[in-house]
Coordinates of N, CA, C and O in Angstrom, one line a residue:
M15 N 0.8 -1.2 0.0 CA 0.0 0.0 0.0 C 0.9 1.2 0.0 O 1.8 1.4 0.8
D16 N 0.6 2.1 -0.9 CA 1.4 3.3 -1.1 C 1.0 4.3 0.0 O -0.2 4.4 0.5
I17 N 1.9 5.1 0.5 CA 1.7 6.1 1.6 C 0.6 7.1 1.1 O -0.2 7.6 1.9
N18 N 0.6 7.5 -0.2 CA -0.4 8.4 -0.6 C -1.9 7.8 -0.6 O -2.8 8.6 -0.3
I19 N -2.0 6.6 -0.8 CA -3.3 5.9 -0.7 C -3.8 5.9 0.8 O -4.9 6.2 1.1
L20 N -2.9 5.6 1.7 CA -3.2 5.7 3.1 C -3.6 7.1 3.5 O -4.5 7.3 4.2
R21 N -2.9 8.1 3.0 CA -3.2 9.5 3.4 C -4.6 9.8 2.8 O -5.4 10.6 3.5
S22 N -4.9 9.4 1.6 CA -6.2 9.6 1.0 C -7.3 9.0 1.8 O -8.4 9.6 2.1
I23 N -7.1 7.8 2.3 CA -8.1 7.1 3.1 C -8.3 7.8 4.4 O -9.5 8.0 4.8
V24 N -7.2 8.2 5.1 CA -7.4 8.9 6.3 C -8.1 10.2 6.1 O -8.9 10.6 7.0
T25 N -7.8 10.9 5.0 CA -8.5 12.2 4.7 C -10.0 12.0 4.5 O -10.8 12.7 5.1
L26 N -10.3 11.0 3.8 CA -11.8 10.7 3.5 C -12.5 10.3 4.8 O -13.6 10.7 5.1
V27 N -11.9 9.4 5.6 CA -12.5 9.0 6.9 C -12.7 10.2 7.8 O -13.7 10.4 8.5
S28 N -11.6 11.1 7.9 CA -11.7 12.3 8.7 C -12.9 13.2 8.2 O -13.6 13.8 9.0
M29 N -13.0 13.3 6.9 CA -14.1 14.2 6.4 C -15.5 13.6 6.7 O -16.4 14.3 7.1
V30 N -15.6 12.3 6.6 CA -16.9 11.7 6.9 C -17.2 11.8 8.4 O -18.4 12.2 8.8
V31 N -16.2 11.7 9.3 CA -16.5 11.8 10.7 C -16.9 13.3 11.0 O -17.8 13.5 11.8
F32 N -16.2 14.2 10.4 CA -16.5 15.6 10.6 C -17.9 15.9 10.1 O -18.7 16.6 10.8
L33 N -18.4 15.4 9.0 CA -19.7 15.6 8.5 C -20.7 15.0 9.4 O -21.8 15.5 9.6
L34 N -20.4 13.8 10.0 CA -21.3 13.2 10.9 C -21.5 14.0 12.2 O -22.6 14.2 12.7
I35 N -20.4 14.6 12.7 CA -20.5 15.5 13.9 C -21.3 16.7 13.6 O -22.1 17.1 14.4
V36 N -21.1 17.3 12.4 CA -21.8 18.5 12.0 C -23.3 18.2 11.9 O -24.2 18.9 12.4
G37 N -23.6 17.0 11.3 CA -25.0 16.6 11.2 C -25.7 16.4 12.6 O -26.8 16.7 12.8
W38 N -24.9 15.8 13.5 CA -25.4 15.6 14.8 C -25.7 16.9 15.5 O -26.7 17.1 16.2
A39 N -24.7 17.8 15.4 CA -24.8 19.1 16.1 C -26.0 19.9 15.6 O -26.6 20.6 16.4
Y40 N -26.3 19.8 14.3 CA -27.4 20.6 13.7 C -28.7 19.8 13.7 O -29.7 20.3 13.2
S41 N -28.8 18.6 14.2 CA -30.0 17.9 14.2 C -31.1 18.5 15.1 O -30.8 19.1 16.1
S42 N -32.3 18.4 14.7 CA -33.4 19.1 15.4 C -33.6 18.4 16.8 O -34.2 19.0 17.7
R43 N -33.2 17.1 16.9 CA -33.4 16.4 18.2 C -32.6 17.1 19.3 O -33.0 17.0 20.5
N44 N -31.5 17.7 19.0 CA -30.6 18.3 20.0 C -30.9 19.8 20.2 O -30.2 20.4 21.1
K45 N -31.8 20.4 19.5 CA -32.0 21.8 19.6 C -32.4 22.3 21.0 O -31.8 23.2 21.5
D46 N -33.3 21.6 21.6 CA -33.7 22.0 23.0 C -32.6 21.9 24.0 O -32.4 22.8 24.8
R47 N -31.8 20.8 23.9 CA -30.7 20.7 24.8 C -29.7 21.7 24.6 O -29.2 22.3 25.6
F48 N -29.3 22.0 23.4 CA -28.3 23.0 23.1 C -28.8 24.4 23.5 O -28.0 25.2 23.9
D49 N -30.0 24.7 23.3 CA -30.6 26.0 23.7 C -30.5 26.2 25.2 O -30.1 27.3 25.7
E50 N -30.8 25.1 25.9 CA -30.7 25.2 27.4 C -29.2 25.4 27.8 O -28.9 26.2 28.7
L51 N -28.3 24.6 27.2 CA -26.9 24.7 27.6 C -26.3 26.1 27.2 O -25.4 26.6 27.9
A52 N -26.8 26.7 26.2 CA -26.4 28.0 25.7 C -26.7 29.1 26.8 O -26.1 30.1 26.8
Q53 N -27.8 28.9 27.5 CA -28.2 29.9 28.5 C -27.5 29.7 29.9 O -27.6 30.6 30.7
L54 N -26.7 28.7 30.1 CA -26.1 28.4 31.3 C -25.1 29.6 31.7 O -25.2 30.0 32.9
P55 N -24.3 30.2 30.9 CA -23.5 31.3 31.3 C -24.3 32.5 31.8 O -23.8 33.3 32.5
L56 N -25.5 32.6 31.3 CA -26.3 33.8 31.7 C -27.2 33.6 32.9 O -27.8 34.5 33.4
D57 N -27.2 32.3 33.4 CA -28.0 32.0 34.5 C -27.4 32.4 35.8 O -26.2 32.1 36.1
D58 N -28.1 33.1 36.7 CA -27.6 33.6 37.9 C -27.5 32.5 39.0 O -26.8 32.6 40.0
E59 N -28.3 31.5 38.9 CA -28.5 30.5 40.0 C -27.8 29.2 39.6 O -28.4 28.1 39.7
V60 N -26.6 29.2 39.2 CA -25.9 28.0 38.8 C -25.1 27.4 40.0 O -24.4 28.1 40.7
S61 N -25.4 26.2 40.3 CA -24.6 25.4 41.3 C -24.7 26.0 42.7 O -23.7 25.9 43.4
G62 N -25.7 26.8 43.0 CA -25.8 27.4 44.3 C -24.8 28.5 44.6 O -24.6 28.9 45.7
R63 N -24.2 29.0 43.6 CA -23.2 30.1 43.8 C -24.0 31.4 44.0 O -24.9 31.7 43.2
S64 N -23.6 32.2 44.9 CA -24.2 33.5 45.1 C -23.2 34.5 45.0 O -22.0 34.3 45.3
Q65 N -23.6 35.7 44.5 CA -22.7 36.7 44.2 C -22.9 37.9 45.1 O -23.9 38.2 45.6

């Protein structure tokens, strides 16, 4: 197996994994969870911390 074929295979596998992660992140099933997590830095009552 030539090193260039191996590099091509690794590049293709990496691209497929990246596209799967992007698809997962933008899936509508995760929207509510991500919206809730996005509000955590703005929440005043996190982990019982008082200011």
